[in-house]
Coordinates of C-alpha atoms in Angstrom, one line a residue:
M266 CA -17.8 -31.6 -29.1
G267 CA -14.4 -32.9 -27.8
G268 CA -10.8 -32.2 -29.2
D269 CA -10.7 -36.1 -30.4
Q270 CA -13.4 -35.1 -33.0
F271 CA -11.2 -32.5 -34.3
E272 CA -8.5 -34.3 -34.8
L273 CA -10.0 -37.4 -36.4
E274 CA -12.1 -35.3 -39.0
E275 CA -10.4 -35.4 -42.7
D276 CA -12.7 -32.8 -44.3
R277 CA -11.5 -29.3 -43.9
D278 CA -15.3 -27.8 -44.1
V279 CA -16.2 -29.8 -40.9
P280 CA -13.5 -28.5 -38.9
S281 CA -14.4 -24.8 -39.9
E282 CA -17.9 -25.2 -38.8
L283 CA -16.8 -26.8 -35.5
L284 CA -14.0 -24.3 -35.1
Q285 CA -16.7 -21.5 -35.4
S286 CA -18.8 -23.2 -32.9
L287 CA -15.9 -23.3 -30.4
R288 CA -15.0 -19.9 -30.8
S289 CA -18.5 -18.4 -30.4
K290 CA -18.8 -20.4 -27.1
A291 CA -15.6 -19.1 -25.8
T292 CA -16.5 -15.7 -26.7
E293 CA -19.9 -16.1 -25.0
L294 CA -18.2 -17.2 -22.0
L295 CA -15.8 -14.1 -22.1
L296 CA -18.8 -11.8 -22.2
R297 CA -20.3 -13.5 -19.2
E298 CA -17.1 -12.7 -17.6
E299 CA -16.7 -16.5 -16.9
W300 CA -12.8 -16.2 -17.4
E301 CA -11.4 -19.7 -16.7
E302 CA -14.0 -21.3 -18.6
S303 CA -13.5 -19.1 -21.6
I304 CA -9.8 -19.6 -21.4
L305 CA -9.9 -23.5 -21.6
L306 CA -12.4 -23.0 -24.9
Y307 CA -10.0 -20.5 -26.6
T308 CA -7.1 -22.6 -25.8
Q309 CA -8.9 -25.7 -27.5
F310 CA -9.7 -23.4 -30.3
I311 CA -6.2 -21.9 -30.7
D312 CA -4.6 -25.5 -30.8
L313 CA -6.9 -26.5 -33.3
S314 CA -6.6 -23.6 -35.6
R315 CA -2.8 -23.9 -35.5
S316 CA -3.1 -27.8 -36.4
Q317 CA -5.5 -26.6 -39.4
I318 CA -3.0 -24.0 -40.5
S319 CA -0.1 -26.4 -40.6
K320 CA -2.4 -28.8 -42.4
I321 CA -3.4 -26.5 -45.0
G322 CA 0.0 -25.1 -45.3
G323 CA 1.4 -28.5 -45.9
S324 CA -0.8 -29.0 -48.9
G325 CA 0.8 -25.9 -50.5
S326 CA -2.7 -24.4 -51.5
D327 CA -5.7 -22.3 -50.2
S328 CA -3.8 -19.3 -49.0
D329 CA -7.3 -17.4 -48.4
S330 CA -8.3 -20.2 -45.9
I331 CA -5.0 -19.8 -44.1
S332 CA -5.4 -16.1 -44.1
K333 CA -8.8 -16.3 -42.5
L334 CA -7.4 -18.9 -39.6
R335 CA -4.7 -16.8 -38.9
R336 CA -7.0 -13.6 -38.4
S337 CA -9.2 -15.9 -36.3
L338 CA -6.1 -16.8 -34.3
C339 CA -4.9 -13.5 -33.8
L340 CA -8.3 -12.7 -32.1
A341 CA -8.5 -15.7 -30.0
L342 CA -5.1 -15.3 -28.7
C343 CA -5.9 -11.5 -27.8
N344 CA -9.2 -12.7 -26.2
R345 CA -7.5 -15.5 -24.1
A346 CA -5.0 -12.7 -22.9
E347 CA -7.9 -10.5 -21.9
A348 CA -9.3 -13.3 -19.8
R349 CA -6.0 -13.9 -18.2
A350 CA -5.3 -10.6 -17.3
R351 CA -8.7 -10.4 -15.5
L352 CA -7.4 -13.4 -13.6
R353 CA -4.1 -11.3 -12.9
D354 CA -2.1 -14.0 -15.0
Y355 CA 0.0 -11.2 -16.5
L356 CA 2.8 -13.2 -17.7
E357 CA 0.6 -15.8 -19.6
A358 CA -1.5 -12.5 -20.8
M359 CA 1.7 -11.0 -22.3
R360 CA 2.6 -14.1 -23.9
D361 CA -0.9 -14.5 -25.7
C362 CA -0.6 -10.6 -26.9
D363 CA 3.0 -11.1 -28.2
Q364 CA 1.9 -14.3 -30.3
A365 CA -1.0 -12.3 -31.5
L366 CA 1.2 -9.5 -32.6
E367 CA 3.5 -11.7 -34.5
I368 CA 0.4 -12.6 -36.8
E369 CA -0.6 -8.6 -37.1
N370 CA 1.8 -6.3 -35.3
T371 CA -0.6 -3.3 -35.3
H372 CA -3.9 -5.4 -34.4
F373 CA -5.7 -2.8 -32.5
K374 CA -7.5 -5.1 -29.7
T375 CA -4.3 -6.8 -28.9
L376 CA -2.5 -3.5 -28.7
L377 CA -5.2 -2.4 -26.4
C378 CA -5.2 -5.4 -24.4
K379 CA -1.4 -5.5 -23.9
G380 CA -1.2 -1.8 -22.9
K381 CA -3.9 -2.6 -20.2
V382 CA -1.6 -5.8 -18.9
L383 CA 1.6 -3.5 -18.9
L384 CA -0.5 -0.9 -17.0
G385 CA -1.6 -3.6 -14.4
L386 CA 2.2 -4.4 -14.0
S387 CA 2.8 -0.7 -13.4
K388 CA 5.1 -0.6 -16.5
Y389 CA 3.8 2.8 -17.6
S390 CA 6.1 3.5 -20.7
L391 CA 5.9 0.3 -22.2
A392 CA 2.0 0.7 -22.0
L393 CA 2.3 4.5 -23.5
E394 CA 4.1 2.8 -26.5
C395 CA 1.4 0.2 -27.1
F396 CA -1.3 2.7 -27.1
K397 CA 0.5 4.9 -29.3
T398 CA 1.3 2.0 -31.8
A399 CA -2.7 1.2 -31.4
L400 CA -3.3 4.6 -33.2
L401 CA -1.7 3.0 -36.3
D402 CA -4.6 0.6 -36.9
S403 CA -7.3 1.6 -39.0
Q404 CA -9.8 0.8 -36.1
A405 CA -8.2 3.4 -34.0
S406 CA -10.5 6.2 -35.6
D407 CA -13.6 4.4 -34.2
N408 CA -12.1 4.1 -30.8
L409 CA -9.8 7.4 -30.6
E410 CA -11.4 8.7 -27.3
T411 CA -10.5 5.3 -25.7
V412 CA -6.9 5.3 -26.6
T413 CA -6.4 9.0 -25.9
V414 CA -7.8 8.2 -22.2
Y415 CA -5.4 5.5 -22.0
I416 CA -2.4 7.6 -23.4
E417 CA -3.2 10.1 -20.9
K418 CA -3.4 7.9 -18.0
C419 CA 0.0 6.6 -18.9
K420 CA 1.7 9.8 -19.2
K421 CA 0.2 10.8 -15.7
L422 CA 1.3 7.5 -13.9
E423 CA 4.6 7.9 -15.6
F424 CA 4.9 11.3 -14.2
Q425 CA 4.0 10.3 -10.8
A426 CA 6.3 7.3 -10.8
K427 CA 9.3 9.5 -11.7
T428 CA 8.6 12.5 -9.7
G429 CA 6.5 11.5 -6.6
A430 CA 4.0 14.1 -7.3
F431 CA 0.6 12.9 -6.3
D432 CA -2.4 14.9 -5.3
L433 CA -5.4 13.4 -3.6
S434 CA -7.2 16.9 -2.9
D435 CA -9.9 16.8 -5.6
W436 CA -10.7 13.2 -4.4
I437 CA -11.1 14.3 -1.1
L438 CA -13.2 17.4 -1.9
S439 CA -15.7 15.3 -3.9
G440 CA -16.4 13.5 -0.9
F441 CA -14.3 10.3 -1.8
R442 CA -17.0 9.9 -4.7
G443 CA -16.6 6.9 -7.1
R444 CA -13.5 4.7 -7.3
S445 CA -10.3 5.4 -5.4
P446 CA -7.7 7.6 -7.5
E447 CA -5.4 5.4 -9.9
L448 CA -1.9 5.6 -8.6
A449 CA 1.8 4.7 -9.8
E450 CA 4.1 2.8 -7.9
F451 CA 7.0 5.3 -6.6
I452 CA 10.1 4.8 -4.6
G453 CA 11.7 7.9 -3.2
S454 CA 15.2 8.7 -1.8
I455 CA 15.5 5.2 0.1
E456 CA 17.7 2.3 0.5
I457 CA 17.5 -1.0 2.2
K458 CA 20.2 -1.7 4.6
K459 CA 21.1 -3.9 7.9
S460 CA 19.5 -2.1 10.9
D461 CA 20.3 -1.6 14.3
V462 CA 16.9 -2.1 15.2
S463 CA 16.1 -5.7 14.0
G464 CA 17.4 -7.4 10.5
R465 CA 17.0 -5.0 7.7
G466 CA 15.0 -1.6 7.4
L467 CA 14.6 1.3 5.1
F468 CA 17.1 4.3 5.5
A469 CA 16.7 7.8 3.9
T470 CA 19.6 8.5 1.3
K471 CA 18.6 12.1 1.5
N472 CA 17.2 14.7 4.2
I473 CA 13.3 14.3 3.9
V474 CA 10.9 17.0 5.2
A475 CA 7.9 16.2 6.9
G476 CA 4.8 15.4 4.6
T477 CA 7.2 14.4 1.6
L478 CA 6.1 11.2 0.0
I479 CA 8.6 8.1 0.8
L480 CA 7.2 5.6 -1.3
V481 CA 3.9 4.1 -2.9
T482 CA 3.5 0.6 -3.2
K483 CA 0.7 -1.8 -4.7
A484 CA -0.6 -4.9 -2.4
V485 CA 0.6 -8.3 -3.7
A486 CA -2.8 -9.2 -2.5
I487 CA -5.2 -7.8 -0.1
E488 CA -8.6 -9.0 1.8
R489 CA -11.4 -6.9 3.2
G490 CA -14.4 -7.5 5.4
I491 CA -16.6 -6.4 7.8
L492 CA -16.2 -8.2 11.3
G493 CA -18.7 -8.9 14.0
N494 CA -18.2 -9.0 17.6
G495 CA -17.0 -12.1 19.6
E496 CA -16.9 -15.5 18.2
S497 CA -18.2 -14.5 14.7
G498 CA -15.7 -11.9 14.0
E499 CA -13.1 -14.4 15.0
K500 CA -14.5 -16.8 12.4
A501 CA -14.7 -14.1 9.6
Q502 CA -11.3 -13.0 10.6
L503 CA -10.0 -16.7 9.9
I504 CA -11.7 -16.8 6.3
M505 CA -10.3 -13.6 5.3
W506 CA -6.9 -15.0 6.3
K507 CA -7.5 -18.1 4.2
N508 CA -8.8 -16.2 1.4
F509 CA -5.5 -13.7 1.7
I510 CA -3.2 -16.6 1.7
E511 CA -4.7 -18.3 -1.4
E512 CA -4.5 -15.2 -3.3
V513 CA -0.8 -14.6 -2.3
T514 CA -0.2 -18.1 -3.1
E515 CA -1.7 -17.7 -6.6
S516 CA 0.1 -14.3 -7.1
V517 CA 3.3 -16.0 -6.5
R518 CA 2.5 -18.7 -8.9
K519 CA 1.7 -16.7 -11.8
C520 CA 4.5 -13.9 -11.4
D521 CA 8.4 -14.8 -11.2
R522 CA 8.7 -11.1 -10.1
T523 CA 6.4 -11.6 -7.1
H524 CA 7.9 -14.7 -6.4
R525 CA 11.5 -13.2 -6.4
V526 CA 10.4 -9.9 -4.2
I527 CA 8.2 -12.1 -1.6
S528 CA 11.1 -14.6 -1.2
T529 CA 13.4 -11.6 0.1
L530 CA 11.2 -11.1 3.3
S531 CA 11.8 -12.2 6.6
T532 CA 10.4 -15.1 7.8
G533 CA 11.3 -14.0 11.5
Q534 CA 14.1 -16.3 11.8
D535 CA 17.9 -15.7 11.6
E536 CA 17.2 -12.0 11.1
D537 CA 21.0 -11.0 11.3
N538 CA 22.4 -13.4 8.4
L539 CA 19.4 -12.1 5.9
E540 CA 20.6 -11.0 2.4
I541 CA 20.2 -7.4 1.8
P542 CA 18.2 -7.0 -1.6
E543 CA 18.9 -4.0 -3.9
I544 CA 16.2 -1.3 -4.1
S545 CA 15.7 -2.0 -7.8
L546 CA 14.0 -5.3 -7.4
F547 CA 11.0 -3.5 -6.0
R548 CA 10.9 -1.3 -8.9
P549 CA 7.9 -2.3 -11.4
D550 CA 10.3 -1.9 -14.4
E551 CA 12.2 -4.9 -13.3
A552 CA 12.5 -7.2 -16.3
F553 CA 9.9 -10.2 -16.7
G554 CA 10.7 -13.6 -15.5
D555 CA 9.6 -16.9 -16.0
S556 CA 10.4 -19.7 -13.3
K557 CA 6.8 -20.3 -12.4
R558 CA 8.1 -21.6 -9.0
N559 CA 6.1 -21.8 -5.7
L560 CA 7.4 -21.0 -2.3
E561 CA 7.1 -23.9 0.4
M562 CA 3.6 -23.3 2.0
E563 CA 5.5 -23.0 5.7
K564 CA 7.9 -20.5 4.5
L565 CA 4.9 -18.7 2.9
L566 CA 3.1 -18.6 5.9
S567 CA 6.0 -17.6 8.2
I568 CA 6.4 -14.6 5.7
L569 CA 2.9 -13.6 5.7
D570 CA 2.9 -13.7 9.6
V571 CA 5.9 -11.3 10.0
N572 CA 5.1 -9.0 7.1
S573 CA 1.5 -8.5 6.4
L574 CA -0.1 -5.3 7.4
V575 CA -3.4 -4.2 8.6
E576 CA -4.9 -1.1 7.0
D577 CA -6.5 0.3 10.4
A578 CA -3.4 0.7 12.2
V579 CA -1.6 3.3 14.7
S580 CA 0.4 4.5 12.1
A581 CA -2.0 4.5 9.4
K582 CA -5.0 6.2 8.0
V583 CA -7.7 4.5 5.5
M584 CA -8.9 6.8 2.9
G585 CA -12.3 6.7 1.2
K586 CA -14.9 4.0 1.4
N587 CA -12.5 1.2 2.6
K588 CA -12.2 2.7 6.0
E589 CA -15.6 1.1 6.7
Y590 CA -13.9 -2.5 6.6
Y591 CA -11.3 -4.4 8.0
G592 CA -8.5 -4.9 5.7
V593 CA -5.2 -7.1 5.7
G594 CA -2.4 -6.9 2.8
L595 CA 1.1 -7.6 1.7
W596 CA 2.9 -4.2 0.7
T597 CA 6.5 -5.7 0.2
L598 CA 8.5 -2.9 0.6
A599 CA 6.4 -1.3 3.2
S600 CA 7.0 -4.2 5.2
F601 CA 10.8 -3.8 5.5
I602 CA 9.7 -0.5 7.7
N603 CA 10.5 -1.5 11.4
H604 CA 8.9 0.0 14.8
S605 CA 10.5 2.7 16.9
C606 CA 9.2 4.7 19.7
I607 CA 10.4 7.8 17.7
P608 CA 8.4 7.0 14.7
N609 CA 9.3 9.2 11.7
A610 CA 6.6 7.7 8.9
R611 CA 2.9 7.1 8.4
R612 CA 1.1 5.8 5.8
L613 CA -2.3 6.5 3.9
H614 CA -4.0 3.3 2.4
V615 CA -5.7 4.2 -0.9
G616 CA -7.6 1.4 -3.0
D617 CA -5.0 -1.4 -3.2
Y618 CA -1.9 1.4 -2.4
A619 CA 0.0 2.0 0.7
M620 CA 1.4 5.7 0.3
V621 CA 4.2 6.2 3.2
H622 CA 5.2 9.7 3.7
A623 CA 7.5 11.5 6.7
S624 CA 5.6 12.2 9.8
R625 CA 8.4 14.6 10.8
D626 CA 11.6 15.8 9.2
I627 CA 14.2 12.8 8.6
K628 CA 18.0 13.1 8.2
A629 CA 19.9 11.3 5.3
G630 CA 21.1 8.0 7.0
E631 CA 18.3 7.9 9.5
E632 CA 16.1 4.8 9.4
I633 CA 12.4 5.0 8.4
S634 CA 10.1 3.7 11.1
F635 CA 6.6 3.2 12.0
A636 CA 4.8 3.3 15.4
Y637 CA 3.7 -0.4 15.7
F638 CA 1.5 0.4 18.6
D639 CA 0.7 3.6 20.7
V640 CA 4.0 5.3 21.5
K641 CA 2.2 7.9 23.7
S642 CA 2.6 5.7 26.4
P643 CA 4.9 5.2 29.5
L644 CA 8.0 3.1 29.3
E645 CA 6.6 0.1 31.1
K646 CA 3.4 0.1 29.0
R647 CA 5.5 0.1 25.6
K648 CA 7.6 -2.8 26.7
E649 CA 4.5 -4.9 27.4
M650 CA 3.0 -3.9 23.8
A651 CA 6.3 -4.4 22.1
E652 CA 6.6 -7.8 23.8
S653 CA 3.0 -8.8 22.5
W654 CA 4.6 -8.1 19.2
G655 CA 7.3 -10.4 19.6
F656 CA 10.2 -7.9 20.1
C657 CA 12.1 -5.8 22.7
C658 CA 12.2 -2.1 21.6
G659 CA 16.0 -0.8 21.7
C660 CA 15.4 2.6 20.4
S661 CA 17.1 5.7 21.9
R662 CA 13.6 6.8 23.5
C663 CA 13.4 3.6 25.4
K664 CA 17.2 3.6 26.3
F665 CA 17.1 7.3 27.6
E666 CA 13.8 6.5 29.5
S667 CA 15.4 3.3 31.0
L668 CA 18.4 5.2 32.3
L669 CA 16.3 8.0 33.7
C670 CA 14.0 5.5 35.7
V671 CA 17.2 3.5 37.0
T672 CA 18.7 7.0 38.2
N673 CA 15.7 8.6 39.5
Q674 CA 12.8 7.4 42.0
E675 CA 10.7 10.2 41.4
I676 CA 9.6 8.7 37.9
R677 CA 8.6 5.5 39.7
E678 CA 6.5 7.8 42.3
I679 CA 4.9 9.9 39.3
E680 CA 3.9 6.4 37.8
M681 CA 2.4 4.8 40.8
G682 CA 0.5 8.0 41.4
L683 CA -1.0 8.0 37.9
E684 CA -1.9 4.2 38.9
R685 CA -3.8 5.6 42.0
G686 CA -5.6 8.0 40.0
V687 CA -3.8 11.2 41.1
D688 CA -5.3 14.5 39.7
A689 CA -3.9 15.1 35.9
G690 CA -3.0 18.7 36.8
N691 CA -0.7 17.5 39.7
A692 CA 0.6 14.7 37.8
V693 CA 1.4 17.1 34.9
Y694 CA 3.0 19.6 37.2
M695 CA 5.3 16.9 38.8
V696 CA 6.5 15.9 35.5
E697 CA 7.1 19.4 34.4
E698 CA 8.9 20.2 37.5
G699 CA 10.7 16.9 37.9
M700 CA 12.4 17.7 34.3
K701 CA 13.8 20.8 35.6
R702 CA 15.5 19.0 38.5
W703 CA 16.5 15.9 36.4
K704 CA 18.1 18.5 33.9
V705 CA 16.1 17.2 30.8
K706 CA 16.6 19.4 28.0
G707 CA 15.6 20.0 24.3
K708 CA 14.0 17.4 22.5
D709 CA 14.1 15.1 25.6
K710 CA 11.2 17.1 27.1
G711 CA 9.1 15.9 24.2
L712 CA 9.9 12.3 24.6
L713 CA 8.6 12.4 28.4
R714 CA 5.5 14.4 27.6
A715 CA 4.7 11.8 24.9
S716 CA 5.1 9.1 27.7
Y717 CA 2.7 10.7 29.9
W718 CA 0.4 12.1 26.8
R719 CA -2.8 10.8 28.9
V720 CA -2.5 13.4 31.6
Y721 CA -1.6 16.1 29.4
D722 CA -4.6 15.3 27.2
D723 CA -6.8 15.2 30.3
I724 CA -5.7 18.7 31.6
Y725 CA -6.0 20.5 28.3
N726 CA -9.2 19.4 27.9
S727 CA -10.5 20.3 31.1
D728 CA -11.7 23.8 31.9
R729 CA -11.7 23.3 35.6
L730 CA -8.1 21.7 35.5
M731 CA -6.8 24.4 33.2
K732 CA -8.4 27.1 36.0
R733 CA -6.5 25.8 38.5
W734 CA -2.9 24.4 36.7
G735 CA -2.9 26.7 33.5
R736 CA -0.2 29.0 34.8
K737 CA 1.9 26.4 36.4
I738 CA 2.5 24.4 33.3
P739 CA 3.5 24.8 29.6
T740 CA 0.9 26.2 27.2
M741 CA -0.8 23.4 25.1
E742 CA 0.7 24.7 21.9
V743 CA 4.4 24.3 23.3
V744 CA 3.5 20.6 24.6
V745 CA 2.3 19.6 21.1
D746 CA 5.0 21.1 19.2
S747 CA 7.7 19.4 21.4
V748 CA 5.9 16.1 20.9
S749 CA 5.4 16.2 17.4
D750 CA 8.9 17.2 17.2
V751 CA 10.0 14.0 18.4
I752 CA 7.5 11.3 17.5
G753 CA 6.2 13.0 14.2
S754 CA 2.6 14.0 14.0
D755 CA -0.5 12.0 14.2
E756 CA -4.4 12.7 15.1
R757 CA -4.6 13.1 18.5
L758 CA -1.9 16.0 18.3
M759 CA -3.9 17.2 15.4
K760 CA -7.1 17.3 17.0
M761 CA -5.7 18.7 20.4
A762 CA -4.3 21.6 18.5
V763 CA -7.7 22.3 16.3
E764 CA -9.7 22.1 19.5
G765 CA -7.3 24.4 21.4
M766 CA -7.6 27.0 18.5
M767 CA -11.4 26.8 18.0
K768 CA -11.7 27.0 21.8
K769 CA -9.5 30.3 22.1
N770 CA -10.5 31.9 18.9
G771 CA -14.0 30.4 18.2
S772 CA -12.8 30.2 14.3
C773 CA -9.6 29.2 12.5
S774 CA -8.9 33.0 11.6
N775 CA -5.6 33.1 13.4
I776 CA -3.1 32.7 10.5
V777 CA -0.1 31.8 12.8
E778 CA -2.0 29.1 14.5
M779 CA -3.8 27.9 11.4
E780 CA -0.3 27.3 9.4
K781 CA 0.9 25.2 12.5
I782 CA -2.4 23.1 12.2
M783 CA -1.7 22.4 8.7
K784 CA 2.1 21.4 9.3
L785 CA 0.5 18.8 11.6
G786 CA -1.8 17.9 8.8
K787 CA 1.0 17.3 6.6
G788 CA 2.4 15.1 8.9
V789 CA -0.5 13.0 9.4
Y790 CA -1.8 12.9 5.7
G791 CA 1.3 13.8 3.7
K792 CA 1.9 16.6 0.9
V793 CA -0.5 14.3 -1.2
V794 CA -3.1 16.8 0.0
S795 CA -1.9 19.7 -1.2
K796 CA -4.8 22.2 -1.6
K797 CA -5.7 23.9 1.8
K798 CA -9.3 23.6 1.3
A799 CA -8.8 19.4 1.4
M800 CA -6.7 19.4 4.0
K801 CA -9.4 21.8 6.1
T802 CA -11.9 19.2 5.0
L803 CA -9.9 16.4 6.3
L804 CA -9.3 18.5 9.7
G805 CA -13.0 19.3 10.3
L806 CA -12.5 22.9 9.5
E807 CA -14.8 23.1 6.4

């Protein structure tokens, strides 16, 4: 039943039967979720229907036949849009919806489809308009509940996108049941500027309090899987990477905005001369484009190599069922965040979204930074890890410790003692006494305590060592506060504080200590966990 048969047929009744057969087969494929095959058949049906309408219209008669064909054409365009949307070809899906609405401007199914496409593009206000218009169609009365659900979803997401008011508490308290919550994309008080660290970075335009949400961004593409050990794990990772590259390539091909956004990312070359993009480019309300260009594969591979993020990272926490998997993805705006050994931000991965929040207070004009590796390590170890990432860290902490090492032989003696396995209590005592002699004051104490965190952790977790050294060194609470003040909160600091409180009090009844722990929790999980019971659940206190 090829296209040539339709073109050669002169009798109008025969094409009508064949069109009906073609439409039925396309619909059957759509219901079976065979999207690409259904698109092919719907395209044939649409082209032949238009040809038939033109033929009948040219004869100046049979207006009933034209009316029926136009209704069938409207539905076919809507169904093809549905299939294209499932393949994330949103631009073509939008075209089909708009063409269908030119035929019937209140067509219920098309308005519903267009609204869902706009939701997929994070264009919440435009989606809301579609769903409200759908209520004008006579079919709306039979589908009022469905439309109402979509309208409420649009209102919720639009509110999130404007205010940054997200709350994952109920999902956490449910034990992460069901699908991940639907989230809006959000950009807080930040801008892209040239960075003193490397290339470009994200900077705060206002003071940001610890726990405050900085941005929420949806992955361009993400690939997840379970990695085995040894050779099988490496093979699985290579397959995942190949699939990930194909998914990004397809996204770039289908969406001009994705192409433009990804094109702004670094390839790792000529960092100092890169253009500074406007933050507005990363907002989902950017206008539609239609260039359909492809990025050169060599450039795209370099971009992905530099900018892809692993979900289970030092500065990240995977929420829900996805924590069981290894995941790699591309979150474009988050990829502008550089490393620092005094990081001020962390991220949560919820579904396909990355939620970046302040892990400590951030001042206006300060660069947003992640820890790419474990920054609770001595200077030399951090240098080695930075080198493995392909850069040399020049943050203020590294400069301070480098200068201290140059001017003070005692630092080297302490490190040599640690290498020989010196008693953790003795090492902590030497660091604390040394800071007095070296005149290290204020926040700089927190920097050195972070560098020798391993021995502080050892002593505070040992009743034997605490019995011997406890009165000669600062309390655990003092050390945790000073470290979190300079490098932000993380899970190990939080765990130490919780265990220390439980060991001391046997419960979480001490209000002052509990408030300090909740503050650490906000640094790790952000203010998106607003209910205390939900935070306590994450902390293992419920």
